[in-house]
Coordinates of C-alpha atoms in Angstrom, one line a residue:
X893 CA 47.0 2.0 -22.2
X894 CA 50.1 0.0 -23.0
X895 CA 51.5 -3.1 -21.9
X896 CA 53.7 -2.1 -19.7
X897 CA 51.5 1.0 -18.2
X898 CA 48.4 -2.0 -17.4
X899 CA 51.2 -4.2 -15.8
X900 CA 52.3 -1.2 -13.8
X901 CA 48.9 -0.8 -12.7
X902 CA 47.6 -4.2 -12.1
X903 CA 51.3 -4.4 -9.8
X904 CA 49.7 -1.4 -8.0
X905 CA 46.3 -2.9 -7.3
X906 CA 47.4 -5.8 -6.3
X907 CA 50.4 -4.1 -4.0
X908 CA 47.1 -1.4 -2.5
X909 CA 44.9 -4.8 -1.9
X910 CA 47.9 -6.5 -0.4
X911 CA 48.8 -3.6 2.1
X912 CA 45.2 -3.2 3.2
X913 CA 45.2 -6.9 4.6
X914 CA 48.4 -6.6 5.9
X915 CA 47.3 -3.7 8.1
X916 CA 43.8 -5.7 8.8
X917 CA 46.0 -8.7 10.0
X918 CA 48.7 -6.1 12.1
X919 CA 45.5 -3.9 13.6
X920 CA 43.4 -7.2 14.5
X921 CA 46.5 -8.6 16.1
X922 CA 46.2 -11.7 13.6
X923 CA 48.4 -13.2 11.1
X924 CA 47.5 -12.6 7.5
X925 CA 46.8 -16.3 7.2
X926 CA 44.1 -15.9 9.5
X927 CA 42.4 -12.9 7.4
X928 CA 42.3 -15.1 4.7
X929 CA 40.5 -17.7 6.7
X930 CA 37.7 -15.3 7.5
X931 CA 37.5 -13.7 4.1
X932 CA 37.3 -18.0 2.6
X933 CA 34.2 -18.3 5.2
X934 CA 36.7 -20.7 7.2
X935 CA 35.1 -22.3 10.4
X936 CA 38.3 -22.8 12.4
X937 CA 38.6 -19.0 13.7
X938 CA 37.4 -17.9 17.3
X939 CA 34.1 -16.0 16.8
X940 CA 36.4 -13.2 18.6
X941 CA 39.0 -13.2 15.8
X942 CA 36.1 -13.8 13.4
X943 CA 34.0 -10.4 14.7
X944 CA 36.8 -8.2 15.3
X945 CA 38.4 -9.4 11.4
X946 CA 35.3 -8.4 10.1
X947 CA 34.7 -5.4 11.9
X948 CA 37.9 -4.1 10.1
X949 CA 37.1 -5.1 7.1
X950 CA 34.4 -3.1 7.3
X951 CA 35.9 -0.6 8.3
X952 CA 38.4 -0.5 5.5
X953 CA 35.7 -1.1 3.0
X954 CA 37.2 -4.5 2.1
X955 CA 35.7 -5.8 -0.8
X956 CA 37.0 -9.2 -2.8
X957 CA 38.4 -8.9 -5.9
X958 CA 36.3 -10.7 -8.5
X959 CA 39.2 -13.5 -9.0
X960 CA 38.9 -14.4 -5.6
X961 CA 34.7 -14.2 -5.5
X962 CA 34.6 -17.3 -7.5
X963 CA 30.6 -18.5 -6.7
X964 CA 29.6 -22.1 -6.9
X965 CA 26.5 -23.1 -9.0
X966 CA 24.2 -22.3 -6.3
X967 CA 21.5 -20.6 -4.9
X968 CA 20.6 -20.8 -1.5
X969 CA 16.9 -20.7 -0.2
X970 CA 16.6 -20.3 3.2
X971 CA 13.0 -21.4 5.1
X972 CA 12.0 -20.5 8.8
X973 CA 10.1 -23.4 8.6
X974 CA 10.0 -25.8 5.9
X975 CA 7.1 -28.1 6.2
X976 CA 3.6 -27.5 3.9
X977 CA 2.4 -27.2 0.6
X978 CA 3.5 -23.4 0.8
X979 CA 7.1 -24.0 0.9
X980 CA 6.6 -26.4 -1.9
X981 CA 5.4 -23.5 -4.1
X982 CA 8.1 -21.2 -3.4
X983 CA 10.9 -23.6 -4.3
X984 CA 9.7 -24.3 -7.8
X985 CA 9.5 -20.9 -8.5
X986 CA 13.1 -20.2 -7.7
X987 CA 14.1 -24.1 -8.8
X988 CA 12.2 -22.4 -12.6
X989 CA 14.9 -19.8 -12.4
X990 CA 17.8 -21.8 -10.8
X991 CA 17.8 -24.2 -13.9
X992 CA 17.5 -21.7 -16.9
X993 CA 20.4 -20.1 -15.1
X994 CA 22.2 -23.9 -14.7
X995 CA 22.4 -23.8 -10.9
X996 CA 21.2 -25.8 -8.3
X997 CA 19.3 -25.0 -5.0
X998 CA 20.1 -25.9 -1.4
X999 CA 17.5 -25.4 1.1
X1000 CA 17.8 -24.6 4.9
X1001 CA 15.8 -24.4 7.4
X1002 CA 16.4 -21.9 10.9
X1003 CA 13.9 -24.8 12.8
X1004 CA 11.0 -21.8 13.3
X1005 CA 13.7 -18.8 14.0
X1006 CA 13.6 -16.2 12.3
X1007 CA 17.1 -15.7 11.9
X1008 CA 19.1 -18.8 11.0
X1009 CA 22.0 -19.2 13.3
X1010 CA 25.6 -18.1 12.8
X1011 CA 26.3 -21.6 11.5
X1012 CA 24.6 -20.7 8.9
X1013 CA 26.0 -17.8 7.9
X1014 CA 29.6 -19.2 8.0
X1015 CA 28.5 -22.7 5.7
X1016 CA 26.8 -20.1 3.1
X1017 CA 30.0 -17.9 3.2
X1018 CA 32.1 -20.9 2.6
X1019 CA 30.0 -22.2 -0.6
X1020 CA 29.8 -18.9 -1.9
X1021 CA 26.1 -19.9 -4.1
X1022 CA 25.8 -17.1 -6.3
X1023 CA 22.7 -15.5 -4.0
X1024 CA 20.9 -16.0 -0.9
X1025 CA 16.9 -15.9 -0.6
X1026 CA 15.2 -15.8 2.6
X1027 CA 11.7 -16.7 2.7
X1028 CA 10.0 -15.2 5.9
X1029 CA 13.0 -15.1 7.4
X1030 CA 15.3 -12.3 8.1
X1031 CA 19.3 -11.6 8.7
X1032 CA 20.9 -9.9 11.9
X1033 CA 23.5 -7.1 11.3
X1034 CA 26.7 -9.7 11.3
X1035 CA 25.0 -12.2 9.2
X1036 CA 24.5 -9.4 6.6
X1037 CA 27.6 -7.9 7.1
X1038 CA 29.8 -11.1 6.4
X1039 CA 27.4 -11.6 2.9
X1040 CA 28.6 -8.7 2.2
X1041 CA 31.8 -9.1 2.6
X1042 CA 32.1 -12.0 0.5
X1043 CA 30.0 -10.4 -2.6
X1044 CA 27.1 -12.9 -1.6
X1045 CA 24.1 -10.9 -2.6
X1046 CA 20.8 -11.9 -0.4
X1047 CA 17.0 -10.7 -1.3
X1048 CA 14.4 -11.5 1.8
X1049 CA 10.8 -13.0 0.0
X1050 CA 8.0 -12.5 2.1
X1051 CA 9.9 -10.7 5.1
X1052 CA 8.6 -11.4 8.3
X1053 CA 9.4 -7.6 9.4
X1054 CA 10.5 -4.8 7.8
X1055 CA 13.8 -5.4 6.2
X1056 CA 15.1 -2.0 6.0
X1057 CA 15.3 0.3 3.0
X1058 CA 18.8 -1.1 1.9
X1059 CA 17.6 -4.9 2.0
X1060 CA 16.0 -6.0 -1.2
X1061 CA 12.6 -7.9 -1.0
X1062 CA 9.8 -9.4 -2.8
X1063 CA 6.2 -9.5 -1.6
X1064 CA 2.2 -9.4 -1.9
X1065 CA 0.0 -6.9 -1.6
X1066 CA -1.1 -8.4 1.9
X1067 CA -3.0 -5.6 3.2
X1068 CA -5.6 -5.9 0.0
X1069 CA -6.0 -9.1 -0.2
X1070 CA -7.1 -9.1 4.0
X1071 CA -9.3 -6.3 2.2
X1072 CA -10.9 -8.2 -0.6
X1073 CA -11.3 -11.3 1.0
X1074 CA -13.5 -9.1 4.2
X1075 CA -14.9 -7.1 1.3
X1076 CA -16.3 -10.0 -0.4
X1077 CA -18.1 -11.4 2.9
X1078 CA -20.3 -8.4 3.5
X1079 CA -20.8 -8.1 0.3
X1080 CA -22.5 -11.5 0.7
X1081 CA -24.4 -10.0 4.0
X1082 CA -22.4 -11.2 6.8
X1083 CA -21.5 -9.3 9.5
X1084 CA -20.2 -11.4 12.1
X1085 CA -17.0 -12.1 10.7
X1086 CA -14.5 -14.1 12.5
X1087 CA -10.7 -14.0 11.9
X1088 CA -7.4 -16.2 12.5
X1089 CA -4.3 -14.4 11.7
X1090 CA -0.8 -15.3 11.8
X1091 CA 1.7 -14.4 13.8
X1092 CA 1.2 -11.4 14.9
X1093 CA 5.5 -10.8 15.0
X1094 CA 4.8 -11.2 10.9
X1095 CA 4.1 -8.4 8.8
X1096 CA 2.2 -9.9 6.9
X1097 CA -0.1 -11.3 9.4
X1098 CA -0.9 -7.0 10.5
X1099 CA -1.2 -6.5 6.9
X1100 CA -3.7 -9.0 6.2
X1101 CA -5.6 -8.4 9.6
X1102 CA -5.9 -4.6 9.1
X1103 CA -6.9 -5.0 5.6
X1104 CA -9.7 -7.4 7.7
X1105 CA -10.7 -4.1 10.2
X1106 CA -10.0 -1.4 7.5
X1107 CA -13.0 -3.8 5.3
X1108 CA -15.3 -4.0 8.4
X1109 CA -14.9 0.0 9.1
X1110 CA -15.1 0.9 5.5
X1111 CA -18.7 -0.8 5.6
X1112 CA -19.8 0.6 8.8
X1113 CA -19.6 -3.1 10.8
X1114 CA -17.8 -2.7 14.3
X1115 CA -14.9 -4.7 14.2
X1116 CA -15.2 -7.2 17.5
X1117 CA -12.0 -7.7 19.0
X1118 CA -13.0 -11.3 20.5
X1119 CA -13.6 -12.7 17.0
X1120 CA -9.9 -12.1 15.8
X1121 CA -7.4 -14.9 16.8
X1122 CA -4.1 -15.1 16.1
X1123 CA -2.4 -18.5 15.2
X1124 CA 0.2 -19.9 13.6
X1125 CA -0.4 -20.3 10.0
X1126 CA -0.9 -24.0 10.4
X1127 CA -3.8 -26.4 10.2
X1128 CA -3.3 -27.5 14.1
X1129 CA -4.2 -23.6 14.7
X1130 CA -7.0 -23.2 12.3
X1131 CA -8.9 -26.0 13.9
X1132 CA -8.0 -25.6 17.4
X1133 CA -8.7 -21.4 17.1
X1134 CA -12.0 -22.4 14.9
X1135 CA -13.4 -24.5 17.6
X1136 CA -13.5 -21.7 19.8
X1137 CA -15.1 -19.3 17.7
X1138 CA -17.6 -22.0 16.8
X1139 CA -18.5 -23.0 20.2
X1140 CA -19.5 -18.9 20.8
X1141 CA -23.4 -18.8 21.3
X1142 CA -23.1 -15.9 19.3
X1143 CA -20.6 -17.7 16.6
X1144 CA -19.7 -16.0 13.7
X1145 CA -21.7 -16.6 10.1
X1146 CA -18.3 -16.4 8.4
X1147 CA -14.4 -16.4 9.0
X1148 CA -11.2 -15.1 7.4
X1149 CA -8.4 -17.3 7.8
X1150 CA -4.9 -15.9 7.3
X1151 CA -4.5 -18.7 4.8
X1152 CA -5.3 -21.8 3.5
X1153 CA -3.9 -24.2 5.3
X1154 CA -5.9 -22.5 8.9
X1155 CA -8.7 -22.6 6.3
X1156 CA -8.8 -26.5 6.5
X1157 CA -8.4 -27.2 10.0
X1158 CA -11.5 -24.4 10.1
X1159 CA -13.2 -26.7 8.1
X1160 CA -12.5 -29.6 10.2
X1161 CA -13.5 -27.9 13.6
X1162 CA -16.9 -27.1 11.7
X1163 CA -17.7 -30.5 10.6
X1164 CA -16.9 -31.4 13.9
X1165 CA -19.5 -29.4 15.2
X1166 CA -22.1 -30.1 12.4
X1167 CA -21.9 -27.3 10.7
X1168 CA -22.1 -27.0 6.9
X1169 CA -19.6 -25.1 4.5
X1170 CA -20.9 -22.4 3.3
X1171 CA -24.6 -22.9 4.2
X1172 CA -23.9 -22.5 8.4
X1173 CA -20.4 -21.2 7.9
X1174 CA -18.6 -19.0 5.3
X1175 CA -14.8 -19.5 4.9
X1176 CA -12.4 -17.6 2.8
X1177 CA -8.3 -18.4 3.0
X1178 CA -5.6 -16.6 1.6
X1179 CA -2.8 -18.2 -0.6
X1180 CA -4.8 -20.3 -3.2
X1181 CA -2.6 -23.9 -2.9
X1182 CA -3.2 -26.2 -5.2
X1183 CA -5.3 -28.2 -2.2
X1184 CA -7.8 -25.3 -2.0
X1185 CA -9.2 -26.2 -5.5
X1186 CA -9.5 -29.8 -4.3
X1187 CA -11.3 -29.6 -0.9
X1188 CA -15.1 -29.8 -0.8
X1189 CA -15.8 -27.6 -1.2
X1190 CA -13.4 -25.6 -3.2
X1191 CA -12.5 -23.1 -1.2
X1192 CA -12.8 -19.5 -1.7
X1193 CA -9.4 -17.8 -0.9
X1194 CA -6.9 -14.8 -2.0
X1195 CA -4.5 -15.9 -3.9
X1196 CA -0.5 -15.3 -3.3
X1197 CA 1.5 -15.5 -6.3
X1198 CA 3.9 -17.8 -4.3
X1199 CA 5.4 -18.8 -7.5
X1200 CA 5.9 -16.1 -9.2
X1201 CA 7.2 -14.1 -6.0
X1202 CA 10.0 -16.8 -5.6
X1203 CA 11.0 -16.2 -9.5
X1204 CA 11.3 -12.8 -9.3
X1205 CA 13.5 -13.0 -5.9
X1206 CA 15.8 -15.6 -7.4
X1207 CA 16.1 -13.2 -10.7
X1208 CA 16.6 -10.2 -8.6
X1209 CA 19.2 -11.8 -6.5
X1210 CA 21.0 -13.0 -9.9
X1211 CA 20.9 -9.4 -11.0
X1212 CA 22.9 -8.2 -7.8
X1213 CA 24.9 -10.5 -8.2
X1214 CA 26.2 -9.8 -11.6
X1215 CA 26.4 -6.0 -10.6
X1216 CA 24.2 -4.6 -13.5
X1217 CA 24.4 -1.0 -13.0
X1218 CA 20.9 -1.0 -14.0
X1219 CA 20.3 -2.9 -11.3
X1220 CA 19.3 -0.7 -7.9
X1221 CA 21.2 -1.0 -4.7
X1222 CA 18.3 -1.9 -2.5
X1223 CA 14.7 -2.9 -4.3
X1224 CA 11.0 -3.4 -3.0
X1225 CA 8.7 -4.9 -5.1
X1226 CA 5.0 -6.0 -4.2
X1227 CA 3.1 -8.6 -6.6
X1228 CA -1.0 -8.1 -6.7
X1229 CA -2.9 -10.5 -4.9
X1230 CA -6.7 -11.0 -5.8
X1231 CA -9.8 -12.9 -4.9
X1232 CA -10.8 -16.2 -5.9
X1233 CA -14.3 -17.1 -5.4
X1234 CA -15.0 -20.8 -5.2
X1235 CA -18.0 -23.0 -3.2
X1236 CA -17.1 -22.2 0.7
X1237 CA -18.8 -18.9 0.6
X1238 CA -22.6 -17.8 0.6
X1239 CA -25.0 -15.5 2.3
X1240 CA -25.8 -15.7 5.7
X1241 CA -29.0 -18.4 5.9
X1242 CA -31.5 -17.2 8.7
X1243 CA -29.3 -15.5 11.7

């Protein structure tokens, strides 16, 4: 192509990308100052404006030219709740990535939602961080619309539901390590097997739990309703939910906790109540924290490759963002979990 015939043609997609605005900003009823403020992320636009601006852009299939998609060196990570030893894991895995790649991380949190709010949404779209990862945590269909918009790719680590075919995500193979963990007590002889979940609105909290019944089935032990609870995935729950099983006269000889940290506060409740780990009481947890190694005793537990999930969702969401054709629109990947056996499991002793 000549000089002249690539001027010629830049001067037409340029004029093309102008005219579309100018019919956004004539069919929204706006000025074409105000399109620009909700394609910049700008927070001074009435959500009214804002939604019916982005509805057309949509509509138009709007998408910003790479000049004007300028990212900051950033990557943001975005918690439900940001508060244990679990989040702590995550964020070096993506902070391993982040800093080979010379970015920084910013972390949020959506204070226990499992959305974050539209606030959100409008500071990320103002930054422009080269990707968004959402750990547990999920976007609604504005949220992900206005990312996309803005070229902001987003992968969901962990999701909390099922994020849809077209959302890219990273996570364990929950439902076998609820499996192995269940597996691993009967193998040992138990058969009253206690349970705390998660939240039973997370997916993988089912998972785990019905890798838990399909263990119990598989081995021919009915699976008793009253010894499943489900908590909150924090130590308050473990201890509060274990003293309830514990108190049963017909207690369980073991329990799976939907993770480590419910694993400890089932520890407390049982020295509370004088029982031993693992001679009165078996315990397995799921996660494998550094703290499970340290507790007495080391606790037996599945472990979640927290770290290396996180790496691979900020590497993935680095990927979308460069575009690499190699790179598939929407991707699903599941990293193995597997047992750990420590000191807080044994055979049943006498019942």
């Amino acid at each position: 192509m000549t000089p002249p015939e690539r001027a010629q043609t830049q001067t037409a997609r340029r004029s093309t990308q102008t005219a579309t605005l100018a019919e956004i900003a004539r069919e929204a009823g706006v000025s074409a100052p105000t399109v620009s403020k909700v394609l910049n992320g700008r927070a001074d636009v009435a959500p009214a404006t804002r939604n019916r601006v982005e509805e057309l852009l949509r509509a138009h299939g709007y998408r910003r030219r790479r000049a004007e998609a300028t990212r900051s060196p950033l990557i943001d990570l975005v918690f439900h709740e940001l508060e244990s030893a679990w989040a702590l894991e995550v964020i070096r895995g993506v902070e391993n990535v982040a800093r080979d790649a010379g970015l920084s991380v910013v972390l949020s949190e959506s204070a226990g939602r499992l959305s974050p709010g539209r606030t959100w949404a409008d500071q990320v779209a103002a930054r422009r961080p080269h990707g968004v990862i959402l750990v547990l945590s999920e976007l609604d269909e504005s949220q992900r619309a206005l990312l996309t918009s803005r070229s902001i790719p987003f992968v969901v680590m962990d999701p909390a539901g099922d994020p849809g075919s077209d959302v890219p995500s990273i996570g364990a193979t929950n439902w076998q390590g609820g499996l192995a963990a269940t597996r691993h007590l009967v193998d040992l002889g138990h058969r009253r097997i206690g349970a705390i979940s998660g939240p039973s609105r997370m997916m993988c909290s089912r998972a785990r739990i019905d890798g838990y019944r399909a263990a119990l089935e598989t081995a021919g032990v009915p699976v008793d309703p009253s010894l499943i609870r489900d908590g909150d995935f924090h130590h308050e729950s473990g201890y509060r939910l274990g003293l309830e099983l514990l108190r049963r006269p017909d207690r369980p000889t073991a329990v799976f906790a939907g993770n480590d940290l419910q694993a400890l506060g089932l520890y407390e409740a049982a020295r509370e109540l004088g029982l031993r780990v693992p001679e009165d009481l078996s315990v397995v947890g799921f996660d494998d924290l550094p703290v499970a190694r340290w507790v007495g005793p080391p606790l037996t537990t599945v472990r979640q490759p927290l770290t290396e999930m996180a790496e691979a969702a900020a590497r993935l969401v680095l990927e979308l963002g460069r575009g690499d054709d190699a790179t598939p629109a929407a991707t699903r990947v599941e990293l193995a979990t597997s047992l750990v056996v420590r000191s807080s499991t044994a055979g049943p002793v006498g019942r």
